[in-house]
GROMACS .gro file of C-alpha atoms in nm:
model
  351
    1UNK     CA    1   3.343  -5.325  10.802
    2UNK     CA    2   3.376  -5.598  10.544
    3UNK     CA    3   3.723  -5.755  10.535
    4UNK     CA    4   3.871  -6.028  10.317
    5UNK     CA    5   4.034  -6.172  10.628
    6UNK     CA    6   3.688  -6.269  10.748
    7UNK     CA    7   3.588  -6.425  10.419
    8UNK     CA    8   3.737  -6.768  10.346
    9UNK     CA    9   3.613  -6.752   9.987
   10UNK     CA   10   3.849  -6.467   9.899
   11UNK     CA   11   4.222  -6.500   9.957
   12UNK     CA   12   4.489  -6.237   9.998
   13UNK     CA   13   4.771  -6.252   9.738
   14UNK     CA   14   5.106  -6.413   9.805
   15UNK     CA   15   5.430  -6.231   9.722
   16UNK     CA   16   5.732  -6.421   9.590
   17UNK     CA   17   6.052  -6.246   9.696
   18UNK     CA   18   6.324  -6.354   9.452
   19UNK     CA   19   6.676  -6.278   9.577
   20UNK     CA   20   6.962  -6.308   9.330
   21UNK     CA   21   7.304  -6.347   9.489
   22UNK     CA   22   7.650  -6.348   9.336
   23UNK     CA   23   7.930  -6.331   9.594
   24UNK     CA   24   7.726  -6.126   9.841
   25UNK     CA   25   7.698  -6.375  10.128
   26UNK     CA   26   7.807  -6.126  10.393
   27UNK     CA   27   7.502  -5.907  10.324
   28UNK     CA   28   7.240  -6.185  10.319
   29UNK     CA   29   7.179  -6.192  10.699
   30UNK     CA   30   7.072  -5.824  10.698
   31UNK     CA   31   6.837  -5.878  10.405
   32UNK     CA   32   6.683  -6.193  10.554
   33UNK     CA   33   6.623  -6.020  10.885
   34UNK     CA   34   6.448  -5.733  10.706
   35UNK     CA   35   6.229  -5.981  10.518
   36UNK     CA   36   6.134  -6.169  10.834
   37UNK     CA   37   6.031  -5.835  10.989
   38UNK     CA   38   5.779  -5.754  10.714
   39UNK     CA   39   5.437  -5.647  10.838
   40UNK     CA   40   5.272  -5.840  10.553
   41UNK     CA   41   5.332  -6.209  10.620
   42UNK     CA   42   5.192  -6.389  10.315
   43UNK     CA   43   5.517  -6.429  10.124
   44UNK     CA   44   5.773  -6.682  10.011
   45UNK     CA   45   6.146  -6.632   9.961
   46UNK     CA   46   6.336  -6.778   9.664
   47UNK     CA   47   6.713  -6.734   9.685
   48UNK     CA   48   6.909  -6.795   9.366
   49UNK     CA   49   7.282  -6.850   9.410
   50UNK     CA   50   7.432  -6.748   9.077
   51UNK     CA   51   7.738  -6.977   9.095
   52UNK     CA   52   7.901  -6.770   9.369
   53UNK     CA   53   8.250  -6.859   9.484
   54UNK     CA   54   8.236  -6.689   9.825
   55UNK     CA   55   8.046  -6.832  10.125
   56UNK     CA   56   7.703  -6.804   9.962
   57UNK     CA   57   7.660  -7.179   9.910
   58UNK     CA   58   7.761  -7.258  10.268
   59UNK     CA   59   7.521  -6.993  10.396
   60UNK     CA   60   7.231  -7.129  10.195
   61UNK     CA   61   7.309  -7.491  10.283
   62UNK     CA   62   7.267  -7.393  10.648
   63UNK     CA   63   6.972  -7.161  10.591
   64UNK     CA   64   6.700  -7.410  10.679
   65UNK     CA   65   6.898  -7.622  10.923
   66UNK     CA   66   6.790  -7.650  11.287
   67UNK     CA   67   7.105  -7.468  11.398
   68UNK     CA   68   7.066  -7.186  11.148
   69UNK     CA   69   7.082  -6.900  11.397
   70UNK     CA   70   7.384  -7.035  11.582
   71UNK     CA   71   7.586  -7.135  11.276
   72UNK     CA   72   7.517  -6.847  11.041
   73UNK     CA   73   7.517  -6.553  11.280
   74UNK     CA   74   7.786  -6.671  11.517
   75UNK     CA   75   8.036  -6.416  11.385
   76UNK     CA   76   7.794  -6.125  11.403
   77UNK     CA   77   7.697  -5.907  11.696
   78UNK     CA   78   7.607  -6.131  11.989
   79UNK     CA   79   7.237  -6.144  12.066
   80UNK     CA   80   7.136  -5.934  11.766
   81UNK     CA   81   6.936  -6.218  11.612
   82UNK     CA   82   6.825  -6.387  11.934
   83UNK     CA   83   6.462  -6.294  11.875
   84UNK     CA   84   6.459  -6.365  11.501
   85UNK     CA   85   6.256  -6.664  11.392
   86UNK     CA   86   6.314  -6.793  11.041
   87UNK     CA   87   5.998  -6.918  10.869
   88UNK     CA   88   6.176  -7.216  10.715
   89UNK     CA   89   5.877  -7.338  10.518
   90UNK     CA   90   5.874  -7.012  10.323
   91UNK     CA   91   6.223  -7.052  10.178
   92UNK     CA   92   6.340  -7.211   9.853
   93UNK     CA   93   6.703  -7.224   9.740
   94UNK     CA   94   6.833  -7.260   9.384
   95UNK     CA   95   7.201  -7.316   9.303
   96UNK     CA   96   7.286  -7.224   8.944
   97UNK     CA   97   7.544  -7.464   8.797
   98UNK     CA   98   7.691  -7.174   8.598
   99UNK     CA   99   7.670  -6.798   8.619
  100UNK     CA  100   7.353  -6.676   8.445
  101UNK     CA  101   7.364  -6.311   8.549
  102UNK     CA  102   7.093  -6.133   8.742
  103UNK     CA  103   6.827  -6.148   8.472
  104UNK     CA  104   6.879  -6.519   8.407
  105UNK     CA  105   6.879  -6.590   8.781
  106UNK     CA  106   6.556  -6.394   8.823
  107UNK     CA  107   6.392  -6.605   8.552
  108UNK     CA  108   6.505  -6.924   8.731
  109UNK     CA  109   6.334  -6.799   9.046
  110UNK     CA  110   6.027  -6.688   8.854
  111UNK     CA  111   5.981  -7.042   8.718
  112UNK     CA  112   5.913  -7.178   9.068
  113UNK     CA  113   5.741  -6.870   9.215
  114UNK     CA  114   5.394  -6.935   9.357
  115UNK     CA  115   5.294  -6.577   9.437
  116UNK     CA  116   5.059  -6.352   9.244
  117UNK     CA  117   5.319  -6.075   9.285
  118UNK     CA  118   5.699  -6.100   9.258
  119UNK     CA  119   5.989  -5.884   9.373
  120UNK     CA  120   6.345  -5.899   9.239
  121UNK     CA  121   6.571  -5.810   9.531
  122UNK     CA  122   6.946  -5.750   9.531
  123UNK     CA  123   7.116  -5.955   9.802
  124UNK     CA  124   7.298  -5.650   9.939
  125UNK     CA  125   6.991  -5.430   9.997
  126UNK     CA  126   6.766  -5.402  10.304
  127UNK     CA  127   6.385  -5.370  10.310
  128UNK     CA  128   6.179  -5.154  10.542
  129UNK     CA  129   5.912  -5.346  10.742
  130UNK     CA  130   5.635  -5.182  10.537
  131UNK     CA  131   5.792  -5.266  10.201
  132UNK     CA  132   5.546  -5.539  10.098
  133UNK     CA  133   5.246  -5.364  10.253
  134UNK     CA  134   5.298  -5.033  10.071
  135UNK     CA  135   5.358  -5.202   9.737
  136UNK     CA  136   5.050  -5.421   9.774
  137UNK     CA  137   4.834  -5.128   9.880
  138UNK     CA  138   4.938  -4.946   9.563
  139UNK     CA  139   4.873  -5.251   9.344
  140UNK     CA  140   4.529  -5.299   9.500
  141UNK     CA  141   4.438  -4.947   9.391
  142UNK     CA  142   4.592  -4.951   9.042
  143UNK     CA  143   4.608  -5.189   8.748
  144UNK     CA  144   4.975  -5.132   8.659
  145UNK     CA  145   5.223  -5.406   8.574
  146UNK     CA  146   5.466  -5.299   8.844
  147UNK     CA  147   5.526  -5.045   9.119
  148UNK     CA  148   5.856  -4.879   9.208
  149UNK     CA  149   5.940  -4.717   9.543
  150UNK     CA  150   6.189  -4.452   9.652
  151UNK     CA  151   6.508  -4.549   9.834
  152UNK     CA  152   6.756  -4.426  10.089
  153UNK     CA  153   7.129  -4.490  10.081
  154UNK     CA  154   7.359  -4.694  10.305
  155UNK     CA  155   7.721  -4.802  10.269
  156UNK     CA  156   7.886  -5.143  10.308
  157UNK     CA  157   7.881  -5.100  10.687
  158UNK     CA  158   7.504  -5.022  10.687
  159UNK     CA  159   7.566  -4.657  10.778
  160UNK     CA  160   7.303  -4.418  10.640
  161UNK     CA  161   7.441  -4.158  10.399
  162UNK     CA  162   7.121  -4.007  10.262
  163UNK     CA  163   6.749  -4.041  10.332
  164UNK     CA  164   6.658  -3.877  10.000
  165UNK     CA  165   6.854  -4.046   9.725
  166UNK     CA  166   6.936  -3.862   9.405
  167UNK     CA  167   6.876  -4.196   9.232
  168UNK     CA  168   6.514  -4.213   9.351
  169UNK     CA  169   6.253  -4.162   9.083
  170UNK     CA  170   6.098  -3.818   9.080
  171UNK     CA  171   6.371  -3.660   9.293
  172UNK     CA  172   6.412  -3.285   9.246
  173UNK     CA  173   6.704  -3.089   9.387
  174UNK     CA  174   6.512  -2.780   9.499
  175UNK     CA  175   6.547  -2.524   9.777
  176UNK     CA  176   6.346  -2.582  10.093
  177UNK     CA  177   6.316  -2.462  10.454
  178UNK     CA  178   6.374  -2.682  10.759
  179UNK     CA  179   6.338  -2.651  11.133
  180UNK     CA  180   6.596  -2.813  11.359
  181UNK     CA  181   6.498  -3.166  11.464
  182UNK     CA  182   6.613  -3.408  11.727
  183UNK     CA  183   6.837  -3.704  11.644
  184UNK     CA  184   6.543  -3.946  11.649
  185UNK     CA  185   6.335  -3.717  11.429
  186UNK     CA  186   6.613  -3.681  11.170
  187UNK     CA  187   6.634  -4.055  11.111
  188UNK     CA  188   6.261  -4.129  11.142
  189UNK     CA  189   6.102  -4.238  10.813
  190UNK     CA  190   5.761  -4.322  10.958
  191UNK     CA  191   5.590  -4.005  10.832
  192UNK     CA  192   5.722  -4.053  10.478
  193UNK     CA  193   5.601  -4.412  10.476
  194UNK     CA  194   5.267  -4.346  10.648
  195UNK     CA  195   5.166  -4.073  10.404
  196UNK     CA  196   5.302  -4.125  10.054
  197UNK     CA  197   5.219  -4.018   9.700
  198UNK     CA  198   5.156  -4.246   9.404
  199UNK     CA  199   5.215  -4.138   9.043
  200UNK     CA  200   5.075  -4.364   8.772
  201UNK     CA  201   5.267  -4.369   8.442
  202UNK     CA  202   5.162  -4.492   8.100
  203UNK     CA  203   5.341  -4.500   7.765
  204UNK     CA  204   5.244  -4.140   7.695
  205UNK     CA  205   5.372  -3.990   8.020
  206UNK     CA  206   5.682  -4.212   8.011
  207UNK     CA  207   5.789  -4.305   7.661
  208UNK     CA  208   5.946  -4.640   7.586
  209UNK     CA  209   6.319  -4.649   7.662
  210UNK     CA  210   6.312  -4.367   7.917
  211UNK     CA  211   6.390  -4.446   8.281
  212UNK     CA  212   6.154  -4.326   8.556
  213UNK     CA  213   6.200  -4.585   8.831
  214UNK     CA  214   6.430  -4.687   9.112
  215UNK     CA  215   6.682  -4.973   9.086
  216UNK     CA  216   6.610  -5.345   9.104
  217UNK     CA  217   6.494  -5.377   9.466
  218UNK     CA  218   6.250  -5.087   9.432
  219UNK     CA  219   5.983  -5.285   9.249
  220UNK     CA  220   5.696  -5.527   9.292
  221UNK     CA  221   5.568  -5.687   8.971
  222UNK     CA  222   5.248  -5.867   8.885
  223UNK     CA  223   5.354  -6.223   8.815
  224UNK     CA  224   5.105  -6.246   8.528
  225UNK     CA  225   5.300  -5.966   8.357
  226UNK     CA  226   5.649  -6.083   8.456
  227UNK     CA  227   5.584  -6.433   8.318
  228UNK     CA  228   5.605  -6.298   7.962
  229UNK     CA  229   5.977  -6.257   8.027
  230UNK     CA  230   6.015  -6.635   8.058
  231UNK     CA  231   5.999  -6.642   7.678
  232UNK     CA  232   6.286  -6.396   7.641
  233UNK     CA  233   6.527  -6.581   7.409
  234UNK     CA  234   6.866  -6.459   7.531
  235UNK     CA  235   6.868  -6.359   7.901
  236UNK     CA  236   7.248  -6.393   7.895
  237UNK     CA  237   7.250  -6.066   7.698
  238UNK     CA  238   7.142  -5.891   8.018
  239UNK     CA  239   7.387  -6.031   8.273
  240UNK     CA  240   7.378  -5.681   8.418
  241UNK     CA  241   7.085  -5.445   8.389
  242UNK     CA  242   6.805  -5.689   8.476
  243UNK     CA  243   6.594  -5.399   8.599
  244UNK     CA  244   6.637  -5.215   8.266
  245UNK     CA  245   6.504  -5.499   8.052
  246UNK     CA  246   6.235  -5.608   8.299
  247UNK     CA  247   6.095  -5.268   8.397
  248UNK     CA  248   6.106  -5.128   8.044
  249UNK     CA  249   5.916  -5.426   7.905
  250UNK     CA  250   5.661  -5.441   8.187
  251UNK     CA  251   5.591  -5.070   8.157
  252UNK     CA  252   5.531  -5.119   7.783
  253UNK     CA  253   5.268  -5.388   7.835
  254UNK     CA  254   5.099  -5.262   8.153
  255UNK     CA  255   5.223  -4.927   8.281
  256UNK     CA  256   5.381  -4.854   8.618
  257UNK     CA  257   5.337  -4.653   8.937
  258UNK     CA  258   5.589  -4.457   9.146
  259UNK     CA  259   5.569  -4.470   9.526
  260UNK     CA  260   5.723  -4.170   9.704
  261UNK     CA  261   5.788  -4.364  10.027
  262UNK     CA  262   6.152  -4.476  10.085
  263UNK     CA  263   6.083  -4.848  10.128
  264UNK     CA  264   6.433  -4.993  10.103
  265UNK     CA  265   6.798  -4.915  10.166
  266UNK     CA  266   7.017  -4.925   9.858
  267UNK     CA  267   7.365  -5.033   9.959
  268UNK     CA  268   7.658  -4.869   9.780
  269UNK     CA  269   7.985  -5.058   9.800
  270UNK     CA  270   8.297  -5.125   9.598
  271UNK     CA  271   8.156  -5.403   9.381
  272UNK     CA  272   7.812  -5.281   9.278
  273UNK     CA  273   7.732  -5.121   8.946
  274UNK     CA  274   7.716  -4.758   9.062
  275UNK     CA  275   8.024  -4.773   9.282
  276UNK     CA  276   8.180  -4.448   9.162
  277UNK     CA  277   8.059  -4.265   9.472
  278UNK     CA  278   7.916  -4.420   9.792
  279UNK     CA  279   7.680  -4.127   9.844
  280UNK     CA  280   7.564  -3.979   9.516
  281UNK     CA  281   7.367  -4.170   9.254
  282UNK     CA  282   7.333  -3.896   8.997
  283UNK     CA  283   7.427  -3.991   8.639
  284UNK     CA  284   7.698  -3.726   8.612
  285UNK     CA  285   7.904  -3.873   8.898
  286UNK     CA  286   7.927  -4.229   8.767
  287UNK     CA  287   8.246  -4.383   8.631
  288UNK     CA  288   8.297  -4.369   8.253
  289UNK     CA  289   8.263  -4.746   8.217
  290UNK     CA  290   7.936  -4.734   8.411
  291UNK     CA  291   7.805  -4.452   8.192
  292UNK     CA  292   7.910  -4.651   7.887
  293UNK     CA  293   7.709  -4.946   8.016
  294UNK     CA  294   7.397  -4.736   8.077
  295UNK     CA  295   7.418  -4.570   7.737
  296UNK     CA  296   7.463  -4.913   7.583
  297UNK     CA  297   7.138  -5.024   7.746
  298UNK     CA  298   6.954  -4.732   7.585
  299UNK     CA  299   7.102  -4.815   7.246
  300UNK     CA  300   7.003  -5.183   7.268
  301UNK     CA  301   6.669  -5.180   7.444
  302UNK     CA  302   6.452  -5.100   7.142
  303UNK     CA  303   6.602  -5.361   6.913
  304UNK     CA  304   6.605  -5.624   7.188
  305UNK     CA  305   6.238  -5.578   7.280
  306UNK     CA  306   6.128  -5.562   6.917
  307UNK     CA  307   6.316  -5.886   6.849
  308UNK     CA  308   6.153  -6.039   7.157
  309UNK     CA  309   5.803  -5.948   7.040
  310UNK     CA  310   5.855  -6.057   6.678
  311UNK     CA  311   6.010  -6.387   6.785
  312UNK     CA  312   5.697  -6.457   6.994
  313UNK     CA  313   5.449  -6.264   6.781
  314UNK     CA  314   5.176  -6.531   6.775
  315UNK     CA  315   5.202  -6.573   7.151
  316UNK     CA  316   5.171  -6.198   7.210
  317UNK     CA  317   4.874  -6.172   6.972
  318UNK     CA  318   4.703  -6.458   7.151
  319UNK     CA  319   4.749  -6.294   7.490
  320UNK     CA  320   4.688  -5.930   7.396
  321UNK     CA  321   4.515  -5.934   7.052
  322UNK     CA  322   4.692  -5.815   6.732
  323UNK     CA  323   4.586  -5.449   6.760
  324UNK     CA  324   4.748  -5.404   7.102
  325UNK     CA  325   5.063  -5.580   6.988
  326UNK     CA  326   5.091  -5.340   6.694
  327UNK     CA  327   5.048  -5.049   6.935
  328UNK     CA  328   5.338  -5.183   7.139
  329UNK     CA  329   5.555  -5.207   6.831
  330UNK     CA  330   5.470  -4.852   6.723
  331UNK     CA  331   5.536  -4.726   7.078
  332UNK     CA  332   5.887  -4.866   7.050
  333UNK     CA  333   5.957  -4.744   6.698
  334UNK     CA  334   5.838  -4.387   6.765
  335UNK     CA  335   6.000  -4.355   7.107
  336UNK     CA  336   6.325  -4.199   6.987
  337UNK     CA  337   6.336  -3.856   7.151
  338UNK     CA  338   6.585  -3.577   7.215
  339UNK     CA  339   6.686  -3.722   7.553
  340UNK     CA  340   6.782  -4.056   7.400
  341UNK     CA  341   6.973  -3.889   7.118
  342UNK     CA  342   7.150  -3.664   7.368
  343UNK     CA  343   7.272  -3.959   7.577
  344UNK     CA  344   7.380  -4.148   7.267
  345UNK     CA  345   7.576  -3.842   7.147
  346UNK     CA  346   7.729  -3.796   7.493
  347UNK     CA  347   7.851  -4.154   7.487
  348UNK     CA  348   8.087  -4.063   7.202
  349UNK     CA  349   8.290  -3.847   7.441
  350UNK     CA  350   8.274  -4.053   7.760
  351UNK     CA  351   8.544  -4.311   7.687
   0.00000   0.00000   0.00000
């Protein structure tokens, strides 16, 4: 069997894991442990501290020190991290002098990323060991701009609330039969990760402005596609909703793919965007101000992306050719559908 690992002329891709952190220091140890336990080892980690005023800076200052394990994890469960080895050479740390928001912080990390693929990870989430491997396997068999995986739900104490999140892309609340399982079987995700489905989406099956993907940490992007976002003129406009602007744009230029496997734990707590309910992620259960924010994204996204393309029109034409750029523009203009109008109308009665 021919394998790239036996051929020095062909290299396996590196993944740049970009973590944006704003006052989430207490969750970073869990995330870092989950990254160090990845089955795919060719990665780097870029942590962007977005001018936090909690213990984030102190944590990151100690991250690569010789006494990292003792100093950082001293207050956590004794012995939990005794076998964890931090690959110090893989880590980069950026301290923003002022708060840029998640999108701006992601772009700061993207500027120094060396990988052919990039992930934007929330500091409070946790990755399954197969996270990088499943995403890369999907990318190696598709030509999409980014992939998005399913999720399961945990709370601020890392307790599992749901293994099938309502917020996961493609979820359907249908009737089904079950046989009684043991405790270990109930919480075993190995079968769902070993055998998973992939759905490839283009601009016909998922029109511009619609949402078909999981939240921020669900995705792995091709860096060659994500780098277009470095020319976005006003990242401050998307202090929140980095996934909305990034995923919507990347899907426009290169399509996307949905992975049915639950590859990460989405942590619901009092300070995150969808904090209305620690269990349920369905749109109808969110707080009015959160709904208002989401509806606002749908109102803005078309104008913002059109402005982005027109402001860099020559650059886009050079990279794509004028005909494809015009197709992008028409895809945006003619993407107004009943669903978008319905959510816009609903917003009039939310607040």
